[in-house]
GROMACS .gro file of C-alpha atoms in nm:
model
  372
    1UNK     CA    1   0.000   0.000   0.000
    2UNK     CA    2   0.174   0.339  -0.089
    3UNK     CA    3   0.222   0.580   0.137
    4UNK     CA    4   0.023   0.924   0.011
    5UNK     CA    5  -0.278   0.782   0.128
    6UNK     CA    6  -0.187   0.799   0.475
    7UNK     CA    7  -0.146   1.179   0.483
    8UNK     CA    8  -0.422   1.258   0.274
    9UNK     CA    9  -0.659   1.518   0.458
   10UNK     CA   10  -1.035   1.556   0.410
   11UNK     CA   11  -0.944   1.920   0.265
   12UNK     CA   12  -0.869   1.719  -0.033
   13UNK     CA   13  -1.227   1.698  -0.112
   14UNK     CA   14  -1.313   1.880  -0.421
   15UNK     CA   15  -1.673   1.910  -0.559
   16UNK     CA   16  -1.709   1.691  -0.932
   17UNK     CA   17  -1.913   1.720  -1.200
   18UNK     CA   18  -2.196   1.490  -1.256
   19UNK     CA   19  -2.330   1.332  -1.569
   20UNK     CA   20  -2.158   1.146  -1.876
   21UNK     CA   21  -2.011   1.377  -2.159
   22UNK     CA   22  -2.197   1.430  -2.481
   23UNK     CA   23  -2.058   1.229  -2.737
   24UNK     CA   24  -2.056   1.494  -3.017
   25UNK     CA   25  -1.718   1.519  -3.058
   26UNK     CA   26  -1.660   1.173  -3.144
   27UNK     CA   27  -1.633   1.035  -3.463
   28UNK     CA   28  -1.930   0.762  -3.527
   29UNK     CA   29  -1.825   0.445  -3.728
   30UNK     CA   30  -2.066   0.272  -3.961
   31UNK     CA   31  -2.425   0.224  -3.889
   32UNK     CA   32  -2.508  -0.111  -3.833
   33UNK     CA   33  -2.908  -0.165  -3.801
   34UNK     CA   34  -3.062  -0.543  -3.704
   35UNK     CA   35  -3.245  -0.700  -3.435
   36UNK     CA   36  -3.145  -0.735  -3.053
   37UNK     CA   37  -3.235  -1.067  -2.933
   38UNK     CA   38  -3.272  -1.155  -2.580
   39UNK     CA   39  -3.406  -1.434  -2.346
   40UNK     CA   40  -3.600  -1.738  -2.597
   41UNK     CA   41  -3.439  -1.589  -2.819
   42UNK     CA   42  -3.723  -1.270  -2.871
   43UNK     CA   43  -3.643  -0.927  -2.967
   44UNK     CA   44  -3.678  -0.630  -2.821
   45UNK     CA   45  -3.857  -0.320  -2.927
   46UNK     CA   46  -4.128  -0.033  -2.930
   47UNK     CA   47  -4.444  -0.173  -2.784
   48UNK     CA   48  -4.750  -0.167  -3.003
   49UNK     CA   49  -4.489  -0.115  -3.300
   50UNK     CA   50  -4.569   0.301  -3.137
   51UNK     CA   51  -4.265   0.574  -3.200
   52UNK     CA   52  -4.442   0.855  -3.011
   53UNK     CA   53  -4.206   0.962  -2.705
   54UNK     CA   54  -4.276   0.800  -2.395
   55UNK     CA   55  -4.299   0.490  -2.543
   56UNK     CA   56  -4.242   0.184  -2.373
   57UNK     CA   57  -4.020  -0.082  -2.457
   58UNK     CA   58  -4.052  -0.541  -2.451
   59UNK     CA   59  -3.993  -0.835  -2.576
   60UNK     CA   60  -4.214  -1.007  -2.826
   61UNK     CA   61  -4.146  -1.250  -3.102
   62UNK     CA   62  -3.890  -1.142  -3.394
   63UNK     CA   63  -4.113  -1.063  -3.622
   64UNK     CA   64  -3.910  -0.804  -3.874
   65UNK     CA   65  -4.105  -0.527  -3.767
   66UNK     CA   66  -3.967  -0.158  -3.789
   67UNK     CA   67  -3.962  -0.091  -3.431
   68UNK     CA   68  -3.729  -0.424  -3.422
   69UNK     CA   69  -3.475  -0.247  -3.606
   70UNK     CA   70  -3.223  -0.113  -3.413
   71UNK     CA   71  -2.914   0.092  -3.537
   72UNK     CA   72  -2.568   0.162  -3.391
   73UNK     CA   73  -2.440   0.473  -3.502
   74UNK     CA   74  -2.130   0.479  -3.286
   75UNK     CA   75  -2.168   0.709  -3.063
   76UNK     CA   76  -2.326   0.575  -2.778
   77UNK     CA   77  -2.697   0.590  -2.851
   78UNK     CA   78  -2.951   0.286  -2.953
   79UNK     CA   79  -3.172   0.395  -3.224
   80UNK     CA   80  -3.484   0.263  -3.377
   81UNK     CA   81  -3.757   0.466  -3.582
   82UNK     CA   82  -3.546   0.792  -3.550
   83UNK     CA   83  -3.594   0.809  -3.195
   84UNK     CA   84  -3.333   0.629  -2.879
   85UNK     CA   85  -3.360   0.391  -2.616
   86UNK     CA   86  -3.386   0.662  -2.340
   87UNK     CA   87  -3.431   0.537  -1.936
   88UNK     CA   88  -3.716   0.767  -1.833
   89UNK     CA   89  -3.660   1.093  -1.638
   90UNK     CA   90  -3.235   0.966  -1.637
   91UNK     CA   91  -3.370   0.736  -1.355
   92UNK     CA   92  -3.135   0.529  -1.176
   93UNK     CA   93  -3.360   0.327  -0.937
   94UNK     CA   94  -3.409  -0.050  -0.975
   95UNK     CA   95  -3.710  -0.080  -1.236
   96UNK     CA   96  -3.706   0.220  -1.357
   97UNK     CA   97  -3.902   0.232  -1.763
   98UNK     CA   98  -3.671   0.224  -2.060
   99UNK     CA   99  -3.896   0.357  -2.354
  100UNK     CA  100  -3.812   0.556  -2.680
  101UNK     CA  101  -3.787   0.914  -2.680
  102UNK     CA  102  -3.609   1.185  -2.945
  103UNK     CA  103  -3.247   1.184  -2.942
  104UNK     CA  104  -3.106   1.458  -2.721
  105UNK     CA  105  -2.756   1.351  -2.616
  106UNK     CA  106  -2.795   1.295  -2.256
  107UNK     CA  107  -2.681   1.041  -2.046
  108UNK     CA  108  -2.996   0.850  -1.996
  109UNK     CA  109  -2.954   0.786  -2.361
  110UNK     CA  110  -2.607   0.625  -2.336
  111UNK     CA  111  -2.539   0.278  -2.353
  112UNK     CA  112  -2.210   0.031  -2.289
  113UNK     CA  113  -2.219  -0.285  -2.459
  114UNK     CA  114  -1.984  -0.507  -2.286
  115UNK     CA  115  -1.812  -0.799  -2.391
  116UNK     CA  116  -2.042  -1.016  -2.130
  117UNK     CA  117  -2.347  -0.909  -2.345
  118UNK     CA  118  -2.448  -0.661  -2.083
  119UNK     CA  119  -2.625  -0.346  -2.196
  120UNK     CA  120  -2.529  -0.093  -1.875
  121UNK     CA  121  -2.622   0.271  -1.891
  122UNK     CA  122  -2.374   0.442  -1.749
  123UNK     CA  123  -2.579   0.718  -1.593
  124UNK     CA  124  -2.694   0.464  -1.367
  125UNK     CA  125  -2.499   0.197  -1.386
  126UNK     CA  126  -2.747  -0.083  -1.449
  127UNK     CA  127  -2.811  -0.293  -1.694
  128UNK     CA  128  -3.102  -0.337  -1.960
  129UNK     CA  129  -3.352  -0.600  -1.774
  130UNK     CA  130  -3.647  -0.800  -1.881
  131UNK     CA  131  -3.909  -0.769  -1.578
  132UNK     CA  132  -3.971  -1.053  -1.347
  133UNK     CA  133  -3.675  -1.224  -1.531
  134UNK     CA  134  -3.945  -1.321  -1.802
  135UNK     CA  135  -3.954  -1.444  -2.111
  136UNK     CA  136  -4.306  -1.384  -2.212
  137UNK     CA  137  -4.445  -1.177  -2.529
  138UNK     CA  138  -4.513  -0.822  -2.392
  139UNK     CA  139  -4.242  -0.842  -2.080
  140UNK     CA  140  -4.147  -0.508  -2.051
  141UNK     CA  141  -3.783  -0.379  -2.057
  142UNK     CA  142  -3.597  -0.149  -1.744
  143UNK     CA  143  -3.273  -0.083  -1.568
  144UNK     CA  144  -3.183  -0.321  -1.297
  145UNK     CA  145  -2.866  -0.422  -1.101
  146UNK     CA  146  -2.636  -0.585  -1.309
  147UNK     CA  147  -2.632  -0.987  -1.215
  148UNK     CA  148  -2.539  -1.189  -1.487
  149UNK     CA  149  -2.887  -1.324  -1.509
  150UNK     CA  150  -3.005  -1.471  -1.864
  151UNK     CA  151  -3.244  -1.181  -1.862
  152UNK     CA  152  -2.983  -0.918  -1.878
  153UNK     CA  153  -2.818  -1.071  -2.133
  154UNK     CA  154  -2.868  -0.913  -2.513
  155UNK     CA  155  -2.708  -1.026  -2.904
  156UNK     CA  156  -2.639  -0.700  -3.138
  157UNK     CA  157  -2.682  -0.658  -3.455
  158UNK     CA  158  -2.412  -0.915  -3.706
  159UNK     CA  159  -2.167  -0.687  -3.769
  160UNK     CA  160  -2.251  -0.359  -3.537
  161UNK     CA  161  -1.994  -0.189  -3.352
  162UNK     CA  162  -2.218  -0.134  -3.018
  163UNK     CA  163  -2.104   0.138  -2.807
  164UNK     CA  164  -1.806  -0.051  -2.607
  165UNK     CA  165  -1.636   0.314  -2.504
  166UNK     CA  166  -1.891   0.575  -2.473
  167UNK     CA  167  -1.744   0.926  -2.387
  168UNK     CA  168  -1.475   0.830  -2.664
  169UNK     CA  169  -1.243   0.678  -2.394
  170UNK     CA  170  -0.920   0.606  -2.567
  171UNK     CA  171  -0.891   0.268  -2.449
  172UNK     CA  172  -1.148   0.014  -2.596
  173UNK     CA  173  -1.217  -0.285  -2.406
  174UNK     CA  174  -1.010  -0.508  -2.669
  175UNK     CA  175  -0.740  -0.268  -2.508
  176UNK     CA  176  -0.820  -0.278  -2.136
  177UNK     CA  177  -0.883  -0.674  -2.153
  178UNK     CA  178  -0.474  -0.681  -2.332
  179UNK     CA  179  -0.360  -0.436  -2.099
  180UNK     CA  180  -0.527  -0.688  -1.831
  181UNK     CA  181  -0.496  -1.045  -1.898
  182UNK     CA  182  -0.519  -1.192  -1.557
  183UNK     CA  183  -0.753  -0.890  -1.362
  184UNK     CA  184  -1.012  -1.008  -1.117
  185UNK     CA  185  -1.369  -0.952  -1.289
  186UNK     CA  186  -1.441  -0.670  -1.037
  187UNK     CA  187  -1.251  -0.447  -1.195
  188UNK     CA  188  -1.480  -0.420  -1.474
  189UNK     CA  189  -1.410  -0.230  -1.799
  190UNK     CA  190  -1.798  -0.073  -1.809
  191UNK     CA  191  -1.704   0.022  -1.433
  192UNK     CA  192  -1.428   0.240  -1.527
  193UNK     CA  193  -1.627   0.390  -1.844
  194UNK     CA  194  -1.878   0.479  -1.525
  195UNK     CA  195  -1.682   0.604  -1.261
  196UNK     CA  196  -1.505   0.836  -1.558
  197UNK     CA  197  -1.845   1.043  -1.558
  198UNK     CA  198  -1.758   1.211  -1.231
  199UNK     CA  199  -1.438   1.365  -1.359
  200UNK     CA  200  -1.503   1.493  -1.726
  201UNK     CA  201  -1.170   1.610  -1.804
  202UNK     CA  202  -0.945   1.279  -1.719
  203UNK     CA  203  -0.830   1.117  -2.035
  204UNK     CA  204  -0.995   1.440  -2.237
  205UNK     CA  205  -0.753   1.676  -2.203
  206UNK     CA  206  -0.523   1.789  -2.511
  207UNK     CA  207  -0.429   1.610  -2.824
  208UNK     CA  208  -0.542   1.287  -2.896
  209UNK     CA  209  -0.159   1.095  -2.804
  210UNK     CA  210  -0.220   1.368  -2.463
  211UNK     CA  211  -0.563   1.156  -2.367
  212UNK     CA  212  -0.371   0.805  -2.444
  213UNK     CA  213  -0.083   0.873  -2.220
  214UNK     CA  214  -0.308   0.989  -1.947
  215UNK     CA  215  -0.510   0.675  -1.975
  216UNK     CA  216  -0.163   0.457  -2.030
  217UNK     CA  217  -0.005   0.628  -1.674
  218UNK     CA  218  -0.299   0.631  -1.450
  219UNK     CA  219  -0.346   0.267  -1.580
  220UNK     CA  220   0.025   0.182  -1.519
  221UNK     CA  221   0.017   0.336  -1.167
  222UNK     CA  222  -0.295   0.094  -1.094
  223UNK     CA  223  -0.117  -0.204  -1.197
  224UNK     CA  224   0.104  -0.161  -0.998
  225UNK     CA  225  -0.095  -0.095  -0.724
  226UNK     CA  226  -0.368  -0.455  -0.775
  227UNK     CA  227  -0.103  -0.685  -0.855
  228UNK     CA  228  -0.227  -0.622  -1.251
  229UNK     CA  229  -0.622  -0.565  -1.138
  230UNK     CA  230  -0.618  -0.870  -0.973
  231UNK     CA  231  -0.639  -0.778  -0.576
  232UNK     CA  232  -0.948  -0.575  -0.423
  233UNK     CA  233  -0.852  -0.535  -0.107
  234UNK     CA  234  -0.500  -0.485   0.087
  235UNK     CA  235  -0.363  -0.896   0.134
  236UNK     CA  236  -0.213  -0.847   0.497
  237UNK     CA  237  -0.505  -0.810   0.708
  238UNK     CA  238  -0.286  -0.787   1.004
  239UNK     CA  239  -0.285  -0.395   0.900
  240UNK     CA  240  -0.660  -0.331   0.933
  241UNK     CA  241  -0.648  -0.208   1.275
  242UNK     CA  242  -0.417   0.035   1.178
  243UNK     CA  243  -0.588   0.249   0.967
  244UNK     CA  244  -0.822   0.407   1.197
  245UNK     CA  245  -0.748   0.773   1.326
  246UNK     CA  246  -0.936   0.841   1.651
  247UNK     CA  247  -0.797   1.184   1.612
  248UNK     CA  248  -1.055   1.326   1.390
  249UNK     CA  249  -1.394   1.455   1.477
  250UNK     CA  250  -1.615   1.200   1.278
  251UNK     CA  251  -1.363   0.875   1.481
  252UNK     CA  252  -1.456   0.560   1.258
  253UNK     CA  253  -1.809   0.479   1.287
  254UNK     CA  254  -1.765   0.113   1.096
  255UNK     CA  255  -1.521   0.007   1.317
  256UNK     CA  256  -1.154   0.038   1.385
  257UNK     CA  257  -1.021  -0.226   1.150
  258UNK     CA  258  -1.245  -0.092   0.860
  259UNK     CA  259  -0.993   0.144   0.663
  260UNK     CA  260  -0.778  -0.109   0.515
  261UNK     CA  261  -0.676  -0.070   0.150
  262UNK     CA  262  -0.958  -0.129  -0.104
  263UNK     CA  263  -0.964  -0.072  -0.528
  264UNK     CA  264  -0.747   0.087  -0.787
  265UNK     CA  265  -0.539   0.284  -0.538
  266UNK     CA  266  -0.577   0.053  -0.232
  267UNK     CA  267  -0.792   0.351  -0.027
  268UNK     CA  268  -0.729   0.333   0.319
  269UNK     CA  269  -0.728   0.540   0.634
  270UNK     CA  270  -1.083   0.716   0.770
  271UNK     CA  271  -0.991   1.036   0.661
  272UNK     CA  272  -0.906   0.948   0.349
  273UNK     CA  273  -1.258   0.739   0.338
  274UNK     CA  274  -1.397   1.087   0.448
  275UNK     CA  275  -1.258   1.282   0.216
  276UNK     CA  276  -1.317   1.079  -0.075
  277UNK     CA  277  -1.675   1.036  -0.015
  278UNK     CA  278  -1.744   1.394   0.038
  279UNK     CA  279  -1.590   1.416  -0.299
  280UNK     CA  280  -1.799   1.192  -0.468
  281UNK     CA  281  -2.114   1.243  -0.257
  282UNK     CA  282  -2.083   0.865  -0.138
  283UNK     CA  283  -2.089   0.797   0.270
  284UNK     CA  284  -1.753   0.589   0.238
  285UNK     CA  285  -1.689   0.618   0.569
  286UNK     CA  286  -2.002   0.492   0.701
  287UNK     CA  287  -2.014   0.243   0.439
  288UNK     CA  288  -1.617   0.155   0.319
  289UNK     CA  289  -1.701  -0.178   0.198
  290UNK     CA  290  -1.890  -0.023  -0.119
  291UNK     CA  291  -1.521   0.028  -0.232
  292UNK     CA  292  -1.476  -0.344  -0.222
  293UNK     CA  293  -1.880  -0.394  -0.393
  294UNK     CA  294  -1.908  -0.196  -0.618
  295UNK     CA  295  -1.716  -0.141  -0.941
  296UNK     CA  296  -1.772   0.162  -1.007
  297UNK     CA  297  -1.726   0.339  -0.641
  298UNK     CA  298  -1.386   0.195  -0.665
  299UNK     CA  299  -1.292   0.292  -1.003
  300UNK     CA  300  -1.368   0.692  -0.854
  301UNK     CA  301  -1.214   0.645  -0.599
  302UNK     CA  302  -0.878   0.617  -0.804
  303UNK     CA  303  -0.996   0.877  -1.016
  304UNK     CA  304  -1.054   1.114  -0.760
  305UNK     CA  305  -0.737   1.078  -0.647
  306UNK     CA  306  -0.527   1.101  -1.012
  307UNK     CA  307  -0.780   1.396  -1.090
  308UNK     CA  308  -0.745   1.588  -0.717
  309UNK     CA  309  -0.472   1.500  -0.502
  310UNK     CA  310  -0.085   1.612  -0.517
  311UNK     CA  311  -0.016   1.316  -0.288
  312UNK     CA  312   0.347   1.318  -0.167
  313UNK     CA  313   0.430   1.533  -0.509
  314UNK     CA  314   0.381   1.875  -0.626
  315UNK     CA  315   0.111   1.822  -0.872
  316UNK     CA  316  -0.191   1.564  -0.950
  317UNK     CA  317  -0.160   1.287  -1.139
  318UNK     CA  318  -0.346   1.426  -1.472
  319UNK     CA  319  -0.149   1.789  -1.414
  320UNK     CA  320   0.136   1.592  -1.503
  321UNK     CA  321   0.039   1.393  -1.792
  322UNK     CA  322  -0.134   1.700  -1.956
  323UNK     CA  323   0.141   1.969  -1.909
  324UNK     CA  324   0.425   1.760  -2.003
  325UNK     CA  325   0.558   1.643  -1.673
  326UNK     CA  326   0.612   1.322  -1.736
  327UNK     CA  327   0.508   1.012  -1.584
  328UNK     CA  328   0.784   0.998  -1.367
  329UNK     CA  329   0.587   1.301  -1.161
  330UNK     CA  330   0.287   1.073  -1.164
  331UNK     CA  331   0.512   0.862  -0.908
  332UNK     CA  332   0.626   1.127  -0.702
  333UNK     CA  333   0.256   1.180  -0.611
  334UNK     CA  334   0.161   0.824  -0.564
  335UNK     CA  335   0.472   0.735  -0.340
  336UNK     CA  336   0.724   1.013  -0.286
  337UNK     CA  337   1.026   0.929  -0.128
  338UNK     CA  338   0.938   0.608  -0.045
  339UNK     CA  339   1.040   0.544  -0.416
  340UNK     CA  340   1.168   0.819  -0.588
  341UNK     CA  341   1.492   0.965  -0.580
  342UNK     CA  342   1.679   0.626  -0.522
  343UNK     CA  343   1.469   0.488  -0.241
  344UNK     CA  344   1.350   0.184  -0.445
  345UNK     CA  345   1.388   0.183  -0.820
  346UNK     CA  346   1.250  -0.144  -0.882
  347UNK     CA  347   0.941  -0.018  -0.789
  348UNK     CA  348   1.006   0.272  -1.010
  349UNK     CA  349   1.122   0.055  -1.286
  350UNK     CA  350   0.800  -0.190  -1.280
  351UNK     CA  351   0.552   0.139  -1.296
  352UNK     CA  352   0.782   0.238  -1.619
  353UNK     CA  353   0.769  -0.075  -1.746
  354UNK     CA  354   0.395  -0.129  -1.750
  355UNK     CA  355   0.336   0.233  -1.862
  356UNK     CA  356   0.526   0.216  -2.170
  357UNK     CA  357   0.378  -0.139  -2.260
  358UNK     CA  358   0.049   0.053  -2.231
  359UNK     CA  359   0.160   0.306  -2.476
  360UNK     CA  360   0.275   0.020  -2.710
  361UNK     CA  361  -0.085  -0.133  -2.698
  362UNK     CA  362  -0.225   0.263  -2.761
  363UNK     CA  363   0.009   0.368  -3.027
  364UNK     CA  364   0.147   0.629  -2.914
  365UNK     CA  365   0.504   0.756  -2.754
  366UNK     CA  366   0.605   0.692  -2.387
  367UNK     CA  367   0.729   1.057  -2.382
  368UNK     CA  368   1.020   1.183  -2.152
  369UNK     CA  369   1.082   1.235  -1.794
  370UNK     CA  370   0.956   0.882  -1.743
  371UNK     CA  371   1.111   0.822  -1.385
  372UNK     CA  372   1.131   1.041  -1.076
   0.00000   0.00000   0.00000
């Protein structure tokens, strides 16, 4: 576990910006337009064959109809008749309505496809769900928690590109899953694209090889720091007790040994909890294990650190990638002296290492100033 997170302060907590970007900016590839099949294998689409807004949407036997038809135009949107799969009022409540209603570019119209077959909208991180888990004529379609179930699983159009980065994230999942060979499923591709809607500006920042470097050094960094994705939570447990600061106001209301390292960046400490929870608008330290749950928590939690914190350097982690630091900066504010300067260059050398195979897999230069 590195050591910035232990003198972290709650004044670190800076206010985010909500919502997924517009996708306007990104370049759409081909149109693709075909059926989506789901449980026996049905099809989803408009019920009644209707296109008027408000419309809602279920499964019902392929039958070629229009309203059947649904196109991929790339840049993160599900269309059919003109009009997009839309979750109703950008709900994010178990069983809320997905219906069609006129393209407008926000985020309850944006969908991930993931290489499971999930459909998640990253606004509120659920997945497309068939009601009741049924596979009836007329079942109607809504957002659910994401389990894996039959019902939440969905086939594209042959030969579609479905929306596998929305946001235009530099790295594609193809990417992420070479960058990752071995990760633990929790740290879940469509959780990353998620969490990245709290902080607009990481991996958005500059020229296109500027984004990819970003992505390629905060993604080194949490290599580094999961064992290549594949740990959660912090392996010696005999530290748990540790983390707890009585010192501060708000103690540790779950329990002393409750701060141990979780996600990305191996969180620990109640004040760091406390901060980063403000932050995101999360009660982490009532409720730390959501770091350890929940995908998505944990993926912000490492962004809010690369986005806000200075750690043990001068600058934050995306300061550094975006005005020409380097990457080797990057480390100074993960781990300081407990690295840098001498202090333990294999370290340094294995966070180099994975950054510039990162680069290699993104196609773009490593850059200079790569170790600190």
């Amino acid at each position: 576990m590195s050591s910035r997170l232990r003198v972290l302060s709650a004044a670190l907590a800076l206010a985010v910006t909500g919502g997924l970007l517009a996708l306007s900016g990104q370049a759409a590839s081909a149109a693709v337009t075909g059926q989506i099949t789901g449980l026996a294998g049905k099809c989803i689409g408009s019920a009644g064959g209707n296109t008027a807004n408000g419309t809602a949407i279920d499964l019902y036997s392929c039958v070629g109809g229009a309203t059947q038809q649904w196109t991929f135009p790339g840049d993160g949107t599900i269309r059919t008749a003109g009009k997009c799969l839309d979750v109703a009022s950008a709900g994010t409540a178990d069983g809320t309505k997905v219906q069609l209603w006129d393209c407008n570019g926000s985020a309850a119209q944006q969908w991930v496809y993931s290489s499971a077959r999930d459909l998640v909208n990253p606004n509120a991180n659920k997945c497309l769900d068939l009601a009741g888990n049924s596979s009836a004529d007329f079942t109607l379609a809504q957002i659910w928690t994401c389990t894996g179930g039959a019902n939440q699983k969905w086939n594209a159009p042959t030969g579609s590109t479905p929306p596998t980065n929305p946001g235009g994230f530099v790295v594609t999942e193809a990417q992420f899953n070479q960058m990752f060979p071995s990760r633990n499923g929790f740290y879940s591709y469509s959780g990353l694209v998620t969490a990245m809607g709290a902080y607009g500006q990481f991996a958005k920042t500059g020229s296109d090889t500027v984004r990819k470097q970003e992505a390629a050094a905060f993604l080194a960094n949490v290599n580094h720091e999961t064992g290549g994705l594949r740990y959660i939570v912090e392996i010696n447990t005999a530290n748990y007790p540790h983390y707890c600061d009585w010192g501060q106001p708000y103690g540790c209301p779950a329990g002393q040994a409750a701060y141990y390292g979780r996600g990305p960046i191996q969180l620990s400490w109640n004040f760091n909890y406390k901060a980063a929870g403000d932050a995101l608008g999360i009660d982490l330290l009532g409720n730390p294990w959501l770091v350890q749950n929940d995908a998505a928590v944990a993926w912000k939690t490492g962004l809010w650190f690369w986005m806000t914190s200075t750690g043990a350097g001068s600058m934050t982690g995306h300061n550094a990638m975006v005005n020409g630091a380097g990457f080797g900066q990057t480390i100074r504010t993960i781990n300081g002296s407990l690295e840098c300067n001498g202090a333990n260059p294999g370290q340094v050398q294995s966070r180099v290492d994975a950054y510039n195979r990162f680069t290699q897999i993104l196609g773009v230069p490593a850059g200079t100033n790569l170790y600190c």
